[in-house]
PDB file of C-alpha atoms in Angstrom:
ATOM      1  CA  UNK A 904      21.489-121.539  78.800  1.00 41.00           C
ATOM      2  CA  UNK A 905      22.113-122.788  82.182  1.00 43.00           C
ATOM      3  CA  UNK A 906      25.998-123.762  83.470  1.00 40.00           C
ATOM      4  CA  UNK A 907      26.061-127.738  85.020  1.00 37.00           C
ATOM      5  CA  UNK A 908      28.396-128.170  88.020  1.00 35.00           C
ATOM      6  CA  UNK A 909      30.170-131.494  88.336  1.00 30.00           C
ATOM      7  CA  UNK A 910      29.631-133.517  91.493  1.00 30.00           C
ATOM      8  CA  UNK A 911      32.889-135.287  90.903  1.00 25.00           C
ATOM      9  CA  UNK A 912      35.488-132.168  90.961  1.00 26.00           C
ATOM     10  CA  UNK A 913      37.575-133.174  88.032  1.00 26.00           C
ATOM     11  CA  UNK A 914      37.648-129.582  86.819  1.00 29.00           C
ATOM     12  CA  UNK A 915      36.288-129.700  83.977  1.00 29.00           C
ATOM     13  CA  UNK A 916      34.636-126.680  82.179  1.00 27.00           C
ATOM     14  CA  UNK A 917      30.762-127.422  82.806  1.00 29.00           C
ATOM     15  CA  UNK A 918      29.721-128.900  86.670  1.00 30.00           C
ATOM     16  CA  UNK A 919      26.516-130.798  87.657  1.00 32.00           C
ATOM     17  CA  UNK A 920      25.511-131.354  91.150  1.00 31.00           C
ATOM     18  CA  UNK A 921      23.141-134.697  92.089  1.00 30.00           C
ATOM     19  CA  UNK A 922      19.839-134.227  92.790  1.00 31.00           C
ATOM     20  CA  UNK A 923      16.757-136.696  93.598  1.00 31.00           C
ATOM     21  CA  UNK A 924      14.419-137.988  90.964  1.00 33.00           C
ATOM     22  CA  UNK A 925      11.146-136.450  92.533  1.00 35.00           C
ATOM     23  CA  UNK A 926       8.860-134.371  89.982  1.00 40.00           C
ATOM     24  CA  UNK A 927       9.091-130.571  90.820  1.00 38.00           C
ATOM     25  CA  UNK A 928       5.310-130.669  90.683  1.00 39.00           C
ATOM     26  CA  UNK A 929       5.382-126.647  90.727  1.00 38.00           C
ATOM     27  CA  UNK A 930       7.588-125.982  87.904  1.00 37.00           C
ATOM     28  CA  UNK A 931       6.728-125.005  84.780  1.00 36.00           C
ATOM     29  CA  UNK A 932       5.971-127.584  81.726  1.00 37.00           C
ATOM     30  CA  UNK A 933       9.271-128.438  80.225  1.00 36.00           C
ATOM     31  CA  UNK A 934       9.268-127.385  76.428  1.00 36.00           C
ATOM     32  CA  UNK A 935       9.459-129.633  73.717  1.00 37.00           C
ATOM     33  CA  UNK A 936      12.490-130.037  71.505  1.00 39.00           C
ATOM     34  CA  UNK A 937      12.491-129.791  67.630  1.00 42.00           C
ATOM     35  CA  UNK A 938      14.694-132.067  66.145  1.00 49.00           C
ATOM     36  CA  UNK A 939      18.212-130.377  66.031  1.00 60.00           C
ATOM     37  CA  UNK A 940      20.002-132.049  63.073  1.00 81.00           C
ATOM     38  CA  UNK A 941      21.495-135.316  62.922  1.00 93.00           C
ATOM     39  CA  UNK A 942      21.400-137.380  66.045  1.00 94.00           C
ATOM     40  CA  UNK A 943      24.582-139.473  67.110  1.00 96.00           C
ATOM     41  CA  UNK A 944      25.651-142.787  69.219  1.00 96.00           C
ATOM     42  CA  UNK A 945      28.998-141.916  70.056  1.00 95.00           C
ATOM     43  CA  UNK A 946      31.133-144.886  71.532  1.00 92.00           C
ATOM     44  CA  UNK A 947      33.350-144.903  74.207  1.00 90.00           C
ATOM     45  CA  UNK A 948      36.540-144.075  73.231  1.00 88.00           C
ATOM     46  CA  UNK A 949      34.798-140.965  71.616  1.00 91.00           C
ATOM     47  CA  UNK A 950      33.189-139.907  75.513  1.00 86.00           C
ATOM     48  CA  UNK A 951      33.936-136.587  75.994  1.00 91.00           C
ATOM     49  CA  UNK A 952      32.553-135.917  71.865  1.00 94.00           C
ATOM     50  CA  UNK A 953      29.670-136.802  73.470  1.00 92.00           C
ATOM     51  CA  UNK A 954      29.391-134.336  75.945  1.00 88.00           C
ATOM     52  CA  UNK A 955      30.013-131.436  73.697  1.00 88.00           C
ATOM     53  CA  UNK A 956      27.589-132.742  71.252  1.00 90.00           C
ATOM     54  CA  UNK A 957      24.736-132.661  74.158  1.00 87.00           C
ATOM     55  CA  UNK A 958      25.893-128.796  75.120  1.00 83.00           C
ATOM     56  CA  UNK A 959      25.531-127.867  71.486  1.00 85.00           C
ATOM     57  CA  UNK A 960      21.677-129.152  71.693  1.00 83.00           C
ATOM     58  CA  UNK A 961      22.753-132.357  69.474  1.00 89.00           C
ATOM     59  CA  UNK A 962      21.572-136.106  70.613  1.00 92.00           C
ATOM     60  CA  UNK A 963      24.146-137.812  71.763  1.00 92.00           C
ATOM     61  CA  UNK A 964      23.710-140.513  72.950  1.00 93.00           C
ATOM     62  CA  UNK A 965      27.017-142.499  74.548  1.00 92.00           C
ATOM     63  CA  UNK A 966      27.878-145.868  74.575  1.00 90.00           C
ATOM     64  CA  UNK A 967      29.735-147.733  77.113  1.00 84.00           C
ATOM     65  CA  UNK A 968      31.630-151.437  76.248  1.00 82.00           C
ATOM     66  CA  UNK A 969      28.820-152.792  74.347  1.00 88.00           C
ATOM     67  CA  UNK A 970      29.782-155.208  71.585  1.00 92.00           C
ATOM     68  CA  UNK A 971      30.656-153.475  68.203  1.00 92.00           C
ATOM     69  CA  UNK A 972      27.878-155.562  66.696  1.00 94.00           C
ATOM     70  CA  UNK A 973      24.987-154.200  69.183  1.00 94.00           C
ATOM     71  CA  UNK A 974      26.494-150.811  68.850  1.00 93.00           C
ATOM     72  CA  UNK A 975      25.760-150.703  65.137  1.00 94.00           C
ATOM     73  CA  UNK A 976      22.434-152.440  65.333  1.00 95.00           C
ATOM     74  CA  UNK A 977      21.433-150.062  68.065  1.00 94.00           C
ATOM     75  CA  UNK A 978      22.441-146.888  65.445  1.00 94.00           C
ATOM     76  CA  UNK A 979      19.805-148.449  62.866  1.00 94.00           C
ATOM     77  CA  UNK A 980      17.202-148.980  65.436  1.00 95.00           C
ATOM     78  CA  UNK A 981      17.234-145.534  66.792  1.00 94.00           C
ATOM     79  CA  UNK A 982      18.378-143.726  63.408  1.00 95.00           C
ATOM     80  CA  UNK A 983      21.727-142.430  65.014  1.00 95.00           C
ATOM     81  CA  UNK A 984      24.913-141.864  62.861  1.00 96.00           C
ATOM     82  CA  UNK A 985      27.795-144.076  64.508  1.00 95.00           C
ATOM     83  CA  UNK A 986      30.724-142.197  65.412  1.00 96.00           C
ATOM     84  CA  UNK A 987      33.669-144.376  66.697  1.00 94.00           C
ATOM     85  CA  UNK A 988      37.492-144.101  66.449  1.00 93.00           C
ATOM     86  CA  UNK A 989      37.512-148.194  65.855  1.00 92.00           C
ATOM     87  CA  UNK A 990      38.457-148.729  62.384  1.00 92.00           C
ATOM     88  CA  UNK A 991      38.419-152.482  62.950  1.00 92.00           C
ATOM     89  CA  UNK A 992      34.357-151.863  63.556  1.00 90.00           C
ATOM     90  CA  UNK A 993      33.970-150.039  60.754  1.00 90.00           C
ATOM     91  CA  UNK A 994      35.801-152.769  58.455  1.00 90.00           C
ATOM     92  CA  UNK A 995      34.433-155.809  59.754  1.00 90.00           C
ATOM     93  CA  UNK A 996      30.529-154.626  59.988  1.00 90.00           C
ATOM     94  CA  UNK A 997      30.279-151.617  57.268  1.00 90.00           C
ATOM     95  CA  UNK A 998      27.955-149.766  59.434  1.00 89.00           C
ATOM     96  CA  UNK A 999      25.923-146.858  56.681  1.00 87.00           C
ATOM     97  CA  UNK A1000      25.989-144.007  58.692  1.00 92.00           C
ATOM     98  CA  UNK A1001      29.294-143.717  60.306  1.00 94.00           C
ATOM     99  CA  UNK A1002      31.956-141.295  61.004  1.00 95.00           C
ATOM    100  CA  UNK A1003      35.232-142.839  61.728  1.00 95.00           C
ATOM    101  CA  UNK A1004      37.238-140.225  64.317  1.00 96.00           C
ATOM    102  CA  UNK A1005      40.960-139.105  62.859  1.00 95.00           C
ATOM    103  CA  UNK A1006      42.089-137.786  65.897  1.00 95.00           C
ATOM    104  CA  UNK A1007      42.303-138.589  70.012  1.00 94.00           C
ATOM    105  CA  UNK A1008      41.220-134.730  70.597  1.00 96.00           C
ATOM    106  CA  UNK A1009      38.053-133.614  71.117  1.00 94.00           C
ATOM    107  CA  UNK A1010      38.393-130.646  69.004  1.00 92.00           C
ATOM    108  CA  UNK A1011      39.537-132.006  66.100  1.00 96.00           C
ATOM    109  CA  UNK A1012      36.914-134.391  66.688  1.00 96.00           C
ATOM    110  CA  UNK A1013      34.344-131.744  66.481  1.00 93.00           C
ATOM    111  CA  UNK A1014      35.761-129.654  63.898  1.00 94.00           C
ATOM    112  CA  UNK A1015      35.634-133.328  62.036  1.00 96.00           C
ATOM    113  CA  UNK A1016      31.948-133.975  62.510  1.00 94.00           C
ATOM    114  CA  UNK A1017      31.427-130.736  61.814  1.00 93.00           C
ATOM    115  CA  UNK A1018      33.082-130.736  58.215  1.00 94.00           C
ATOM    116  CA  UNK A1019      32.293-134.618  57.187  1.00 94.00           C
ATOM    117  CA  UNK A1020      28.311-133.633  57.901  1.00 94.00           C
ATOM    118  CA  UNK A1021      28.102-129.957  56.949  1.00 92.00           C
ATOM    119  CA  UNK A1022      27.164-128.677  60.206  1.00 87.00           C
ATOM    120  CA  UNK A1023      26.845-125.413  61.239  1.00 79.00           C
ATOM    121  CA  UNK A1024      28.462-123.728  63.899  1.00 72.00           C
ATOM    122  CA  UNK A1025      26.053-123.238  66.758  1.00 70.00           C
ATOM    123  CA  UNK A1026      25.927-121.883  70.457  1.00 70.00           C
ATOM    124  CA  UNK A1027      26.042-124.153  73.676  1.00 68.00           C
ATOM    125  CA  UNK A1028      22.225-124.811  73.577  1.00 69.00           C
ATOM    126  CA  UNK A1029      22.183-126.294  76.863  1.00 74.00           C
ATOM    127  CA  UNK A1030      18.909-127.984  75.851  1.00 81.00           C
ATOM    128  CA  UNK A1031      20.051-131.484  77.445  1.00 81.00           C
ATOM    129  CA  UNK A1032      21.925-133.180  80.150  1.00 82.00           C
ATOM    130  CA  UNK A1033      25.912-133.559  79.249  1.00 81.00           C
ATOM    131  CA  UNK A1034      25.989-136.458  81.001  1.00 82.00           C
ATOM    132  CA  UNK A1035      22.545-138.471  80.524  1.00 84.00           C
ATOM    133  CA  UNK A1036      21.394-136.831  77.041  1.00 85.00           C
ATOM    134  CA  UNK A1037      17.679-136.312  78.427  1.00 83.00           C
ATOM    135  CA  UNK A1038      15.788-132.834  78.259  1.00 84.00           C
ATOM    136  CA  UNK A1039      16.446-130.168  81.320  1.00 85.00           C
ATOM    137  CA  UNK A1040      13.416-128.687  82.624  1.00 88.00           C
ATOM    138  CA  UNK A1041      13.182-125.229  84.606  1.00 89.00           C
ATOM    139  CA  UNK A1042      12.993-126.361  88.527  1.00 90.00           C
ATOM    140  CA  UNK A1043      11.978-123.811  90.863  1.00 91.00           C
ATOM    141  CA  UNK A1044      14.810-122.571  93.231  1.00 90.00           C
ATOM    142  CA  UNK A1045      12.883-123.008  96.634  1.00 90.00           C
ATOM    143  CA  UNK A1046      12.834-127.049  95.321  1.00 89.00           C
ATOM    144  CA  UNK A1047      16.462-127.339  94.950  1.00 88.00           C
ATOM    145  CA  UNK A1048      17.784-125.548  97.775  1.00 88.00           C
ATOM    146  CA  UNK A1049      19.997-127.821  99.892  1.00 89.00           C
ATOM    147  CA  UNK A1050      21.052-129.853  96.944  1.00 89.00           C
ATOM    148  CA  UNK A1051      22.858-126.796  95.355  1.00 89.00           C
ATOM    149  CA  UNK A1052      26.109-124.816  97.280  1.00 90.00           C
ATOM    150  CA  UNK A1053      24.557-122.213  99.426  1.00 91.00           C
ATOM    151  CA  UNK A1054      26.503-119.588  97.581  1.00 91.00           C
ATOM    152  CA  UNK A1055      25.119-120.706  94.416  1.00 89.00           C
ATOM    153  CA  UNK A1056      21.189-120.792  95.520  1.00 90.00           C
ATOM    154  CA  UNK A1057      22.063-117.159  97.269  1.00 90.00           C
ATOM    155  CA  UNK A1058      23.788-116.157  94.062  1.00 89.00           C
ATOM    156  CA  UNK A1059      21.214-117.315  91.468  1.00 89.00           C
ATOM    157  CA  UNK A1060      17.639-116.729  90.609  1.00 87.00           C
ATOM    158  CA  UNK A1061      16.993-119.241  87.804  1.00 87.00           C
ATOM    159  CA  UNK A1062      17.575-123.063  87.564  1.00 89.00           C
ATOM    160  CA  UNK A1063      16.787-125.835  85.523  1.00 87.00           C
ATOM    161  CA  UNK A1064      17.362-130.035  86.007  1.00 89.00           C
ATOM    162  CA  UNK A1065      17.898-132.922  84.120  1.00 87.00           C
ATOM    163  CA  UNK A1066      14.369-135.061  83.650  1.00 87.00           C
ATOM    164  CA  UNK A1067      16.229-138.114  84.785  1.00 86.00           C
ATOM    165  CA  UNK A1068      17.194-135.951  88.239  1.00 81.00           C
ATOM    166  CA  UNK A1069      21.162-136.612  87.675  1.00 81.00           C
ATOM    167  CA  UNK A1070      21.678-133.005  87.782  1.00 86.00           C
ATOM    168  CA  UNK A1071      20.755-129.593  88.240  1.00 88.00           C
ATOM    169  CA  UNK A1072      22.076-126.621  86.079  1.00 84.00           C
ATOM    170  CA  UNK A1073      22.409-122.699  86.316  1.00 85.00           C
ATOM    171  CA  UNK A1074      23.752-119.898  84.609  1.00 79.00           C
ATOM    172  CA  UNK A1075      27.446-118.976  85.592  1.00 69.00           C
ATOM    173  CA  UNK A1076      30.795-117.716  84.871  1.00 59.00           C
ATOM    174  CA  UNK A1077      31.297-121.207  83.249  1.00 57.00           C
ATOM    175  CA  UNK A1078      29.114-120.139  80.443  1.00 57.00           C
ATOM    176  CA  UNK A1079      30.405-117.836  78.840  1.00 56.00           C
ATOM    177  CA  UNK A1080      33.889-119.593  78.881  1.00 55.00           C
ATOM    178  CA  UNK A1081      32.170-122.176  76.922  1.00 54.00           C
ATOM    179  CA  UNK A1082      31.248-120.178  74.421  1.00 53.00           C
TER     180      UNK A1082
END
């Protein structure tokens, strides 16, 4: 249940710091996920769904500007329910599995998804990255150090990164506010 760190400062609740690409050759096998319910494509103007989809353990994949039409055909290839707040999408193409978004919050969003699919409510998971929706892998500290805030490799014991190597995540104070 590690915390990410943003490497952008915007504040928000979770942060992710960069980190290279390189295998961590000494850490231990990454486990494999079980399917976790439904997976998603979530488009843009439904971002930030997205993220907290990928904290609660769900697959989430998010699309940028991509043409409605390659949006929903990319849904059916990969088996994702389409979530979108464009109702012209929805009218003109009739995607099958689609949620149409009500509201411009996130937590109504949520709460939406949530009720519409019969989800459960469910911990942060912190099974993949919030911003790249791969798997994150334990990395041992001694192979992260300079990439992390000194404080925060003094302070911690235990860290994990994203497969892809966007990010690196502990646990933290950030955590449990989260939750």
């Amino acid at each position: 249940e590690p915390e990410a760190m943003s490497s952008h400062g915007r504040g928000d609740s979770c942060f992710a710091v960069a980190v290279d690409s390189r295998p961590a050759s000494t850490a231990p096998t990454p486990k494999v996920l079980e399917p976790q319910g439904p997976r998603f494509l979530v488009d843009a103007m439904a971002g930030r769904l997205g993220r907290w989809l990928r904290l609660l353990g769900y697959d989430a994949r998010t699309a940028s500007d991509e043409p409605d039409r390659v949006l929903v055909d990319l849904a059916v290839a990969e088996g994702r329910i389409l979530v979108t707040r464009d109702r012209g999408l929805v009218t003109e193409l009739r995607p099958d599995d689609c949620v149409v978004l009500r509201s411009e919050r996130t937590s109504d969003q949520l709460r939406q998804l949530f009720v519409e699919l019969g989800l459960r409510r469910r911990e942060p998971s912190f099974e993949r990255c919030s911003v790249c929706n791969v798997e994150i892998e334990p990395v041992q500290r001694a192979r992260i150090r300079g990439r992390v805030p000194e404080r925060i490799h003094r302070r911690q014991s235990i860290f994990w990164r994203c497969t892809s190597g966007c990010r690196i995540y502990w646990h933290g104070s950030q955590v449990a506010r989260l939750r």
